[in-house]
Short mmCIF file of C-alpha atoms and ligand atoms in Angstrom, two decimals:
data_model
loop_
_atom_site.label_atom_id
_atom_site.label_comp_id
_atom_site.label_asym_id
_atom_site.label_seq_id
_atom_site.Cartn_x
_atom_site.Cartn_y
_atom_site.Cartn_z
CA MET A 242 202.64 107.11 46.57
CA LYS A 243 199.10 106.43 47.74
CA ARG A 244 197.49 103.52 45.86
CA VAL A 245 193.71 103.48 45.53
CA LEU A 246 192.59 99.84 45.50
CA ASN A 247 189.23 98.28 44.82
CA PHE A 248 186.96 97.55 47.79
CA ILE A 249 185.47 94.11 47.33
CA ASP A 250 183.79 91.96 49.97
CA GLY A 251 185.01 94.29 52.71
CA GLN A 252 188.69 94.10 51.64
CA PHE A 253 190.94 96.44 49.69
CA GLU A 254 192.10 94.47 46.63
CA PRO A 255 194.58 95.25 43.85
CA PRO A 256 193.19 95.17 40.28
CA CYS A 257 193.46 91.90 38.33
CA SER A 258 195.38 93.77 35.61
CA GLY A 259 198.09 94.79 38.11
CA ARG A 260 198.02 98.19 36.41
CA TYR A 261 197.38 101.62 37.89
CA LEU A 262 196.31 104.99 36.50
CA PRO A 263 197.69 108.32 37.69
CA ASP A 264 195.45 110.54 39.80
CA VAL A 265 196.29 114.20 39.22
CA ASN A 266 195.65 117.23 41.42
CA PRO A 267 194.21 119.67 38.85
CA ALA A 268 195.35 122.70 40.82
CA THR A 269 199.03 121.72 40.66
CA GLY A 270 199.24 119.25 37.78
CA GLN A 271 201.02 116.84 40.16
CA VAL A 272 200.25 113.12 40.41
CA ILE A 273 199.01 112.64 43.98
CA ALA A 274 197.99 108.99 43.90
CA GLU A 275 197.46 106.08 41.57
CA LEU A 276 194.29 104.12 41.19
CA ALA A 277 193.41 100.59 40.22
CA GLU A 278 192.91 100.17 36.48
CA SER A 279 190.12 97.65 36.77
CA GLY A 280 188.24 95.74 34.15
CA ALA A 281 185.64 93.03 33.71
CA GLU A 282 187.34 90.51 36.04
CA ASP A 283 187.33 92.95 38.95
CA VAL A 284 183.71 93.85 38.27
CA ASP A 285 182.88 90.13 38.20
CA ALA A 286 184.48 89.63 41.60
CA ALA A 287 182.62 92.64 43.03
CA VAL A 288 179.28 91.48 41.60
CA ALA A 289 179.87 88.00 43.03
CA ALA A 290 180.58 89.48 46.48
CA ALA A 291 177.49 91.68 46.29
CA SER A 292 175.34 88.72 45.21
CA ARG A 293 176.58 86.64 48.15
CA ALA A 294 175.82 89.42 50.61
CA PHE A 295 172.37 90.17 49.20
CA ASP A 296 170.29 87.48 50.89
CA ALA A 297 171.33 88.42 54.43
CA TRP A 298 171.23 92.16 53.76
CA ARG A 299 167.73 92.18 52.26
CA ARG A 300 166.50 90.27 55.35
CA THR A 301 168.19 92.68 57.76
CA PRO A 302 165.34 94.61 59.42
CA ALA A 303 164.85 98.16 58.17
CA GLU A 304 165.60 99.55 61.63
CA GLU A 305 168.98 97.83 61.66
CA ARG A 306 169.84 98.96 58.12
CA SER A 307 168.80 102.45 59.19
CA ARG A 308 171.05 102.33 62.25
CA LEU A 309 174.04 101.25 60.16
CA LEU A 310 173.48 103.99 57.57
CA ILE A 311 173.31 106.59 60.31
CA ARG A 312 176.64 105.29 61.56
CA VAL A 313 178.10 105.90 58.12
CA ALA A 314 176.76 109.49 58.26
CA GLU A 315 178.42 109.92 61.66
CA ARG A 316 181.72 108.54 60.41
CA ILE A 317 181.64 111.04 57.51
CA GLU A 318 180.96 113.86 59.98
CA GLU A 319 183.84 112.76 62.18
CA ASN A 320 186.17 112.85 59.16
CA PHE A 321 184.65 116.00 57.68
CA GLU A 322 187.79 118.06 57.26
CA GLU A 323 189.87 115.25 55.78
CA LEU A 324 187.15 114.49 53.22
CA ALA A 325 186.80 118.17 52.28
CA GLN A 326 190.52 118.40 51.72
CA LEU A 327 190.68 115.20 49.66
CA GLU A 328 187.76 116.37 47.51
CA SER A 329 189.37 119.73 46.89
CA GLU A 330 192.78 118.24 46.02
CA ASP A 331 191.29 115.60 43.75
CA SER A 332 188.85 117.76 41.76
CA GLY A 333 190.29 121.30 41.95
CA LYS A 334 187.20 122.66 43.67
CA PRO A 335 187.53 125.37 46.33
CA ILE A 336 187.74 123.82 49.77
CA ALA A 337 185.11 126.31 50.95
CA LEU A 338 182.67 124.68 48.52
CA ALA A 339 183.61 121.16 49.61
CA ARG A 340 182.94 122.23 53.21
CA ARG A 341 179.71 124.00 52.39
CA ILE A 342 178.19 121.57 49.88
CA ASP A 343 179.98 118.31 49.09
CA VAL A 344 180.68 116.81 52.50
CA PRO A 345 177.53 118.05 54.29
CA ARG A 346 175.45 116.66 51.46
CA ALA A 347 177.13 113.24 51.75
CA VAL A 348 176.12 113.21 55.43
CA ARG A 349 172.57 114.26 54.55
CA ASN A 350 172.27 111.58 51.88
CA PHE A 351 172.95 108.80 54.39
CA ARG A 352 170.76 110.31 57.12
CA PHE A 353 167.93 111.03 54.72
CA PHE A 354 167.63 107.52 53.30
CA ALA A 355 168.36 105.91 56.68
CA THR A 356 165.23 107.54 58.04
CA ALA A 357 163.16 107.43 54.83
CA ILE A 358 163.01 103.62 54.90
CA LEU A 359 161.29 103.78 58.29
CA HIS A 360 158.35 105.61 56.71
CA VAL A 361 157.62 103.57 53.61
CA GLU A 362 153.98 102.73 52.90
CA THR A 363 152.61 100.54 50.14
CA PRO A 364 149.07 100.62 48.75
CA ALA A 365 146.29 98.03 48.94
CA HIS A 366 143.43 97.85 46.41
CA MET A 367 140.10 96.20 47.19
CA THR A 368 138.44 94.72 44.09
CA ASP A 369 134.85 95.12 45.32
CA ASP A 370 134.19 92.16 47.60
CA ARG A 371 136.08 89.74 45.35
CA ALA A 372 139.73 90.29 46.09
CA LEU A 373 142.33 92.13 48.11
CA ASN A 374 145.38 93.37 46.21
CA TYR A 375 148.38 94.58 48.09
CA THR A 376 151.66 95.86 46.78
CA ILE A 377 155.02 94.97 48.19
CA ARG A 378 158.29 96.56 47.16
CA GLN A 379 161.41 94.41 47.06
CA PRO A 380 165.08 95.17 46.39
CA LEU A 381 166.40 93.93 43.05
CA GLY A 382 169.81 92.53 43.99
CA VAL A 383 173.06 94.11 42.84
CA ALA A 384 172.80 97.78 41.88
CA GLY A 385 175.41 99.22 39.49
CA LEU A 386 176.22 102.83 40.41
CA ILE A 387 178.31 105.03 38.13
CA SER A 388 179.20 108.54 39.27
CA PRO A 389 181.11 111.51 37.82
CA TRP A 390 183.97 113.77 38.93
CA ASN A 391 182.29 117.11 39.52
CA LEU A 392 180.63 116.28 42.87
CA PRO A 393 182.38 112.99 43.60
CA LEU A 394 181.33 112.11 47.16
CA TYR A 395 178.01 113.97 46.95
CA LEU A 396 176.82 112.03 43.89
CA LEU A 397 178.32 108.68 44.91
CA THR A 398 176.51 108.77 48.27
CA TRP A 399 173.32 109.98 46.53
CA LYS A 400 173.31 106.55 44.88
CA VAL A 401 174.87 104.25 47.51
CA ALA A 402 172.62 105.42 50.36
CA PRO A 403 169.21 104.74 48.75
CA ALA A 404 170.46 101.57 47.03
CA ILE A 405 171.52 99.88 50.24
CA ALA A 406 168.83 101.48 52.41
CA ALA A 407 166.29 99.74 50.17
CA GLY A 408 168.01 96.39 50.73
CA ASN A 409 170.15 96.06 47.61
CA CYS A 410 173.86 95.44 47.56
CA CYS A 411 175.90 97.55 45.17
CA VAL A 412 178.95 97.83 42.99
CA ALA A 413 179.94 101.47 42.55
CA LYS A 414 182.29 102.82 39.88
CA PRO A 415 183.40 106.35 40.77
CA SER A 416 185.03 108.60 38.20
CA GLU A 417 188.64 107.67 37.48
CA LEU A 418 189.49 111.38 37.69
CA THR A 419 188.45 111.69 41.36
CA PRO A 420 188.75 108.39 43.28
CA LEU A 421 190.02 109.67 46.65
CA THR A 422 186.84 110.34 48.62
CA ALA A 423 185.25 107.12 47.35
CA ASP A 424 188.29 105.26 48.67
CA ARG A 425 187.95 106.97 52.05
CA LEU A 426 184.21 106.27 52.08
CA ALA A 427 184.90 102.55 51.62
CA ALA A 428 186.93 102.51 54.83
CA LEU A 429 184.28 104.50 56.71
CA ILE A 430 181.57 102.10 55.52
CA ALA A 431 183.59 99.17 56.89
CA GLU A 432 184.18 100.98 60.19
CA ALA A 433 180.47 101.73 60.49
CA GLY A 434 179.76 97.99 60.44
CA ILE A 435 178.05 97.64 57.05
CA PRO A 436 178.60 93.93 56.32
CA PRO A 437 181.25 92.94 53.73
CA GLY A 438 179.91 92.73 50.17
CA VAL A 439 177.02 95.14 50.69
CA VAL A 440 179.02 98.03 49.22
CA ASN A 441 181.78 97.30 46.71
CA ILE A 442 183.79 99.94 44.89
CA VAL A 443 185.65 99.25 41.66
CA HIS A 444 187.94 101.95 40.27
CA GLY A 445 189.08 102.45 36.72
CA PRO A 446 188.16 103.71 33.27
CA GLY A 447 184.57 104.02 32.14
CA ALA A 448 185.20 102.11 28.93
CA SER A 449 186.41 99.01 30.81
CA ALA A 450 185.16 98.98 34.43
CA GLY A 451 182.07 101.12 33.72
CA ARG A 452 180.98 99.17 30.70
CA ALA A 453 181.60 95.85 32.43
CA LEU A 454 179.00 96.98 34.95
CA THR A 455 176.41 98.23 32.44
CA SER A 456 176.68 94.99 30.46
CA HIS A 457 176.89 92.60 33.42
CA PRO A 458 174.01 90.09 33.32
CA LYS A 459 173.82 89.87 37.13
CA VAL A 460 173.39 93.62 37.64
CA PRO A 461 169.67 94.31 37.07
CA LEU A 462 169.79 98.03 37.77
CA ILE A 463 172.03 100.93 36.78
CA SER A 464 172.02 104.43 38.21
CA PHE A 465 174.28 106.70 36.16
CA THR A 466 175.23 110.37 36.41
CA GLY A 467 177.52 111.77 33.76
CA GLY A 468 177.65 113.17 30.25
CA THR A 469 174.81 112.70 27.74
CA LYS A 470 177.02 110.85 25.23
CA THR A 471 178.12 108.39 27.91
CA GLY A 472 174.48 108.03 28.97
CA ALA A 473 173.65 106.82 25.46
CA ASP A 474 176.39 104.17 25.73
CA VAL A 475 175.07 103.07 29.14
CA MET A 476 171.57 102.73 27.66
CA ALA A 477 172.89 100.83 24.62
CA HIS A 478 174.51 98.20 26.86
CA ALA A 479 171.87 98.02 29.58
CA GLY A 480 168.89 98.05 27.20
CA PRO A 481 169.27 94.59 25.62
CA LEU A 482 169.54 93.11 29.13
CA PHE A 483 166.32 94.92 30.19
CA LYS A 484 167.97 96.59 33.15
CA LYS A 485 166.19 99.22 35.14
CA VAL A 486 168.09 102.40 34.27
CA SER A 487 168.15 105.89 35.74
CA LEU A 488 170.22 108.47 33.87
CA GLU A 489 171.09 111.92 35.14
CA LEU A 490 172.86 113.65 32.28
CA GLY A 491 173.98 117.04 31.07
CA GLY A 492 172.25 120.38 31.09
CA LYS A 493 172.25 123.73 29.30
CA ASN A 494 170.14 125.45 31.85
CA PRO A 495 168.41 128.78 31.28
CA ASN A 496 168.48 131.49 33.93
CA ILE A 497 165.72 134.00 33.10
CA VAL A 498 165.74 137.42 34.73
CA PHE A 499 162.58 139.51 34.24
CA ALA A 500 162.59 143.30 34.53
CA ASP A 501 160.69 143.19 37.84
CA ALA A 502 163.23 140.87 39.53
CA ASP A 503 164.91 141.76 42.80
CA LEU A 504 168.37 142.37 41.38
CA ASP A 505 169.97 142.42 44.83
CA GLN A 506 169.24 138.71 44.91
CA ALA A 507 169.23 137.87 41.20
CA VAL A 508 172.71 139.23 40.51
CA PRO A 509 174.75 137.44 43.23
CA THR A 510 172.82 134.19 42.84
CA SER A 511 173.27 134.29 39.06
CA ILE A 512 177.01 134.73 39.56
CA GLN A 513 176.92 131.64 41.77
CA SER A 514 174.79 129.65 39.35
CA SER A 515 177.13 130.54 36.48
CA PHE A 516 180.48 129.91 38.15
CA ALA A 517 180.10 127.75 41.27
CA ASN A 518 182.46 124.77 41.11
CA GLN A 519 184.01 126.43 38.00
CA GLY A 520 180.68 125.87 36.23
CA GLU A 521 181.14 122.12 36.58
CA ILE A 522 177.70 121.41 38.02
CA CYS A 523 175.03 119.94 35.78
CA LEU A 524 172.57 122.43 37.36
CA CYS A 525 174.62 125.54 36.58
CA GLY A 526 172.70 128.22 34.71
CA SER A 527 174.87 128.48 31.63
CA ARG A 528 172.48 130.58 29.51
CA LEU A 529 171.42 133.89 31.03
CA PHE A 530 168.39 135.61 29.50
CA VAL A 531 167.69 139.12 30.72
CA GLU A 532 164.60 141.23 29.88
CA LYS A 533 165.54 144.22 27.71
CA PRO A 534 164.61 147.12 30.06
CA ILE A 535 167.11 145.94 32.69
CA TYR A 536 169.66 144.30 30.41
CA ASP A 537 172.31 147.00 30.73
CA GLU A 538 171.89 147.46 34.47
CA PHE A 539 171.88 143.72 35.16
CA LEU A 540 174.86 143.07 32.93
CA GLY A 541 176.86 145.90 34.51
CA ARG A 542 176.27 144.54 38.00
CA PHE A 543 176.81 140.94 36.90
CA LEU A 544 180.18 141.72 35.29
CA GLU A 545 181.27 143.82 38.25
CA GLY A 546 180.46 140.98 40.67
CA THR A 547 182.10 138.37 38.44
CA LYS A 548 185.33 140.35 38.30
CA LYS A 549 185.46 140.21 42.10
CA LEU A 550 185.50 136.39 42.18
CA ARG A 551 188.81 135.20 43.58
CA ILE A 552 190.56 132.65 41.37
CA GLY A 553 193.23 130.85 43.30
CA ASP A 554 194.50 127.95 45.34
CA PRO A 555 191.54 125.65 46.04
CA LEU A 556 192.99 124.94 49.48
CA ASP A 557 192.76 128.63 50.40
CA ALA A 558 189.41 129.10 52.18
CA SER A 559 188.86 132.47 50.50
CA THR A 560 189.06 131.09 46.93
CA ASP A 561 185.85 131.30 44.88
CA VAL A 562 187.01 129.71 41.62
CA GLY A 563 189.37 126.73 41.60
CA ALA A 564 190.88 124.61 38.82
CA LEU A 565 189.01 122.70 36.11
CA VAL A 566 189.14 118.96 36.58
CA SER A 567 191.76 118.15 33.94
CA ASP A 568 193.92 119.69 31.26
CA ALA A 569 191.84 117.94 28.61
CA HIS A 570 188.63 119.33 30.06
CA ARG A 571 190.06 122.86 30.19
CA GLY A 572 191.08 122.43 26.55
CA LYS A 573 187.49 121.50 25.70
CA VAL A 574 186.13 124.57 27.50
CA GLU A 575 188.70 126.84 25.83
CA GLY A 576 187.63 125.33 22.50
CA TYR A 577 184.13 126.65 23.15
CA VAL A 578 185.47 130.13 23.91
CA ALA A 579 187.27 130.08 20.55
CA LEU A 580 184.11 128.77 18.88
CA ALA A 581 182.09 131.61 20.43
CA ARG A 582 184.38 134.12 18.67
CA GLU A 583 183.99 132.26 15.36
CA GLU A 584 180.24 132.26 15.79
CA GLY A 585 180.24 136.04 16.18
CA GLY A 586 180.05 136.24 19.96
CA GLU A 587 181.75 138.89 22.05
CA ILE A 588 183.82 137.82 25.04
CA LEU A 589 182.85 140.48 27.59
CA ILE A 590 185.24 139.24 30.27
CA GLY A 591 187.45 136.21 30.87
CA GLY A 592 188.25 133.54 28.33
CA LYS A 593 191.93 133.44 29.32
CA ARG A 594 194.13 131.50 31.69
CA PRO A 595 194.73 133.63 34.78
CA ARG A 596 198.20 135.04 35.30
CA ASN A 597 200.11 135.71 38.50
CA LEU A 598 198.92 132.61 40.27
CA PRO A 599 200.90 131.57 43.36
CA GLU A 600 203.92 129.36 42.71
CA ARG A 601 202.25 126.16 44.00
CA ILE A 602 199.43 126.29 41.44
CA GLN A 603 201.17 127.74 38.41
CA ASN A 604 200.74 124.54 36.42
CA GLY A 605 197.08 124.09 37.40
CA TYR A 606 194.17 123.96 34.97
CA PHE A 607 192.64 127.36 35.71
CA LEU A 608 190.44 129.46 33.47
CA GLU A 609 188.93 132.88 34.13
CA PRO A 610 185.16 133.17 34.54
CA THR A 611 183.94 134.03 31.07
CA VAL A 612 180.87 135.96 29.91
CA ILE A 613 179.86 135.85 26.25
CA ALA A 614 177.26 138.08 24.54
CA GLY A 615 175.87 138.42 21.05
CA LEU A 616 175.09 134.81 20.11
CA ASP A 617 171.84 133.50 18.65
CA CYS A 618 170.18 130.63 20.47
CA GLY A 619 170.88 128.25 17.59
CA ARG A 620 174.68 128.60 17.83
CA ARG A 621 176.66 125.62 19.08
CA VAL A 622 177.94 127.56 22.09
CA MET A 623 174.29 128.16 23.02
CA GLN A 624 173.30 124.54 22.35
CA GLU A 625 176.06 122.31 23.74
CA GLU A 626 177.00 121.66 27.35
CA ILE A 627 180.33 123.39 28.04
CA PHE A 628 180.60 122.46 31.73
CA GLY A 629 183.05 125.19 32.62
CA PRO A 630 183.13 128.77 33.92
CA VAL A 631 181.41 130.10 30.82
CA VAL A 632 178.02 131.79 30.60
CA THR A 633 176.23 133.38 27.68
CA VAL A 634 174.00 136.42 28.14
CA THR A 635 171.13 137.33 25.82
CA PRO A 636 168.42 140.01 26.01
CA PHE A 637 164.75 139.07 25.50
CA GLY A 638 161.68 141.13 24.70
CA SER A 639 158.65 139.18 25.94
CA THR A 640 157.70 136.30 28.19
CA GLU A 641 156.97 134.14 25.15
CA GLU A 642 160.38 134.87 23.73
CA ALA A 643 162.05 133.95 27.04
CA ILE A 644 160.18 130.62 27.11
CA ALA A 645 161.09 129.89 23.49
CA TYR A 646 164.77 130.66 24.17
CA ALA A 647 164.74 128.55 27.33
CA ASN A 648 163.29 125.56 25.46
CA SER A 649 165.52 125.87 22.40
CA THR A 650 168.06 123.17 23.34
CA ARG A 651 167.90 119.39 23.47
CA TYR A 652 168.54 119.52 27.21
CA GLY A 653 165.99 119.95 29.99
CA LEU A 654 167.56 119.58 33.41
CA SER A 655 166.86 122.76 35.37
CA ALA A 656 165.96 126.43 35.04
CA SER A 657 165.82 129.54 37.19
CA VAL A 658 163.24 132.30 36.86
CA TRP A 659 163.59 135.69 38.57
CA THR A 660 160.46 137.83 38.95
CA ARG A 661 158.30 139.42 41.65
CA ASP A 662 155.15 138.57 39.66
CA LEU A 663 153.92 135.26 41.07
CA GLN A 664 151.45 134.55 38.28
CA LYS A 665 154.15 135.00 35.69
CA ALA A 666 156.50 132.80 37.70
CA HIS A 667 153.98 129.93 37.79
CA ARG A 668 153.14 130.34 34.09
CA VAL A 669 156.77 130.32 33.00
CA ALA A 670 157.64 127.44 35.35
CA ALA A 671 154.87 125.34 33.79
CA ALA A 672 156.02 126.17 30.25
CA ILE A 673 159.72 125.36 30.60
CA ASP A 674 160.77 121.85 29.59
CA SER A 675 162.97 120.91 32.52
CA GLY A 676 162.88 118.56 35.47
CA THR A 677 163.43 121.37 38.00
CA VAL A 678 162.47 125.04 37.93
CA TRP A 679 163.72 127.37 40.66
CA VAL A 680 161.86 130.64 41.22
CA ASN A 681 163.95 133.43 42.74
CA THR A 682 166.63 130.98 43.88
CA TRP A 683 169.10 128.37 42.64
CA LEU A 684 170.34 125.02 43.94
CA LEU A 685 167.95 124.95 46.86
CA ARG A 686 167.53 121.20 47.27
CA ASP A 687 164.95 119.36 49.33
CA LEU A 688 165.93 115.70 49.16
CA ARG A 689 162.28 114.58 49.07
CA VAL A 690 161.50 116.13 45.69
CA PRO A 691 161.74 114.31 42.33
CA PHE A 692 165.03 115.08 40.64
CA GLY A 693 165.97 114.37 37.03
CA GLY A 694 165.92 115.67 33.50
CA MET A 695 163.64 115.97 30.51
CA LYS A 696 164.70 115.47 26.89
CA GLU A 697 168.40 114.56 26.63
CA SER A 698 169.09 115.49 30.25
CA GLY A 699 168.05 112.10 31.48
CA VAL A 700 165.64 109.29 32.07
CA GLY A 701 163.76 108.72 35.31
CA ARG A 702 163.61 110.57 38.60
CA GLU A 703 165.53 110.08 41.83
CA GLY A 704 165.07 111.77 45.20
CA GLY A 705 162.92 110.84 48.18
CA PHE A 706 160.49 108.02 47.54
CA ASP A 707 161.31 108.22 43.80
CA SER A 708 164.76 106.88 44.70
CA LEU A 709 163.32 104.17 46.91
CA ASP A 710 160.89 103.25 44.10
CA PHE A 711 163.76 103.09 41.63
CA PHE A 712 165.84 100.87 43.89
CA THR A 713 162.94 98.45 44.51
CA GLU A 714 160.46 96.59 42.38
CA ALA A 715 156.72 96.66 42.95
CA LYS A 716 154.96 93.32 43.23
CA ASN A 717 151.20 93.01 43.47
CA VAL A 718 149.73 90.13 45.45
CA CYS A 719 146.08 89.36 44.63
CA VAL A 720 144.14 87.36 47.23
CA LYS A 721 140.67 86.07 46.32
CA LEU A 722 138.19 86.73 49.08
O1 LIG B 207 182.05 112.22 31.86
P1 LIG B 207 181.57 110.74 31.71
P2 LIG B 207 183.29 112.92 31.17
C1 LIG B 207 179.32 116.15 31.09
C2 LIG B 207 180.14 117.39 30.85
C3 LIG B 207 181.46 116.84 30.49
C4 LIG B 207 181.05 115.64 29.69
C5 LIG B 207 182.08 114.57 29.58
O2 LIG B 207 179.62 118.10 29.75
O3 LIG B 207 182.23 117.72 29.73
O4 LIG B 207 179.95 115.13 30.37
O5 LIG B 207 182.63 114.32 30.86
C6 LIG B 207 181.93 106.61 33.49
N1 LIG B 207 180.16 102.95 30.35
N2 LIG B 207 179.21 115.76 32.48
O6 LIG B 207 183.64 112.29 29.89
O7 LIG B 207 182.44 110.00 30.76
C7 LIG B 207 183.13 107.41 33.89
O8 LIG B 207 184.22 106.56 34.20
C8 LIG B 207 179.95 103.13 31.67
C9 LIG B 207 177.97 116.07 33.11
O9 LIG B 207 184.33 113.06 32.18
O10 LIG B 207 180.12 110.76 31.42
C10 LIG B 207 182.59 108.16 35.09
O11 LIG B 207 182.58 107.32 36.24
N3 LIG B 207 180.49 104.13 32.36
C11 LIG B 207 177.83 115.49 34.41
C12 LIG B 207 181.15 108.46 34.67
O12 LIG B 207 180.87 107.52 33.63
C13 LIG B 207 181.27 105.01 31.71
C14 LIG B 207 178.97 115.12 35.21
C15 LIG B 207 180.91 109.86 34.13
O13 LIG B 207 181.87 110.19 33.17
C16 LIG B 207 181.52 104.88 30.33
C17 LIG B 207 180.14 114.79 34.44
C18 LIG B 207 180.93 103.79 29.65
N4 LIG B 207 181.09 103.61 28.32
C19 LIG B 207 180.23 115.16 33.13
N5 LIG B 207 182.32 105.90 29.94
C20 LIG B 207 176.59 115.70 35.19
N6 LIG B 207 175.43 115.40 34.63
O14 LIG B 207 176.65 116.11 36.34
C21 LIG B 207 182.57 106.64 31.04
N7 LIG B 207 181.94 106.12 32.11
#
């Protein structure tokens, strides 16, 4: 059985506990590997290795750091198919999605930040004829990076690349549910020639390995992506140590379709935004609001398209909907379907475990794409992040009503607006409380733009120079003239 070990100081190391956790393929229910059950001692060793490597790495010229990061991107490209397969087997996601989104994005993350650091500028301020102020930006030291299971390699590299591009060393703690691509990445990083200690990866549970990182006194910075509740725990431990913290948390994103929308685009993209990756993307549009005059037509086409989604073996390239990440997570999602019924909602389609699955995946954690109507915005199903293949659909009567519905949750990560009326699009985009608003599209990502959430969807922004700002500290030098 494959054993996933920690990667510390350029070496694969067993956990101090000597214990391992099972790693399950959610499509089959089979244990496919075991991973290090690490704790504070392992995190200590990783932080010590990162601290030792920091001085030389921060002094490595930007062009050299850039060259090494590009080599990592090339190594990922060379191992593209293996990584796509590992990601699919570890998380249950369709391999087509891993090929189209997860692995290409990991490559882009390294290339993007490798080149971004060659274009950094810092300001200077003249204080009349009395002084020259100039700003320098310096890496902080050891960055703590905690990533989730829904886009494992994509989100891990979204943190590792800018952290080390900016001159920090890092200790990363990937999700214990999906350690395989992080393990492969560690080997590729070593092959690319990134010096030992610059990137360290510690596997294991959030409550032990994760918390050891958020409360470690020698880790001045934490970048976290995960659930909102966990984000609060990260903040509670990092806060008293005055760490710099960036939190990318949950979402309950509205998808607003006005009567003048181009339904030929709005319908298929809304099906994607509802069910891509089984709805396990923080940016999924889980609350659909449709303007009354087109409600019936839109819903008819939306349901028809949803029924055509192919649920099946994630390793089959034609599968659209794979398995949920774990049995426990499927149970949570099913709990919300039951709650929707109690709250007076109508399950229009889905809500059940699919039957007649091929032999190989009969014990997998599958759930049909589910569409729920008839719930008020205040209901729990309309308020809480479900993070599964479940979407609610609600008619609205006016633009003001759509905005009020959109803003009626404690989340504020992203939104989509569908209309041909540009003025309305700009007005609604300005009025929605969310870090990202897409107009007539979804999930179109330019890596330069600020990315993050409002309200309980997060703290801070990453992306482009926002990431490089986060992973460095500004220092002003004032020279008297
Ligand atoms: O994620 P966790 P969970 C949402 C989604 C999901 C819910 C719970 O609604 O149902 O969160 O998912 C590490 N200190 N999202 O519980 O726990 C953990 O090991 C430090 C949204 O699986 O937030 C993993 O590496 N770290 C989301 C990472 O945090 C801790 C993506 C995320 O796991 C920790 C995933 C602790 N106390 C879930 N506890 C998004 N925004 O994309 C856990 N971790």
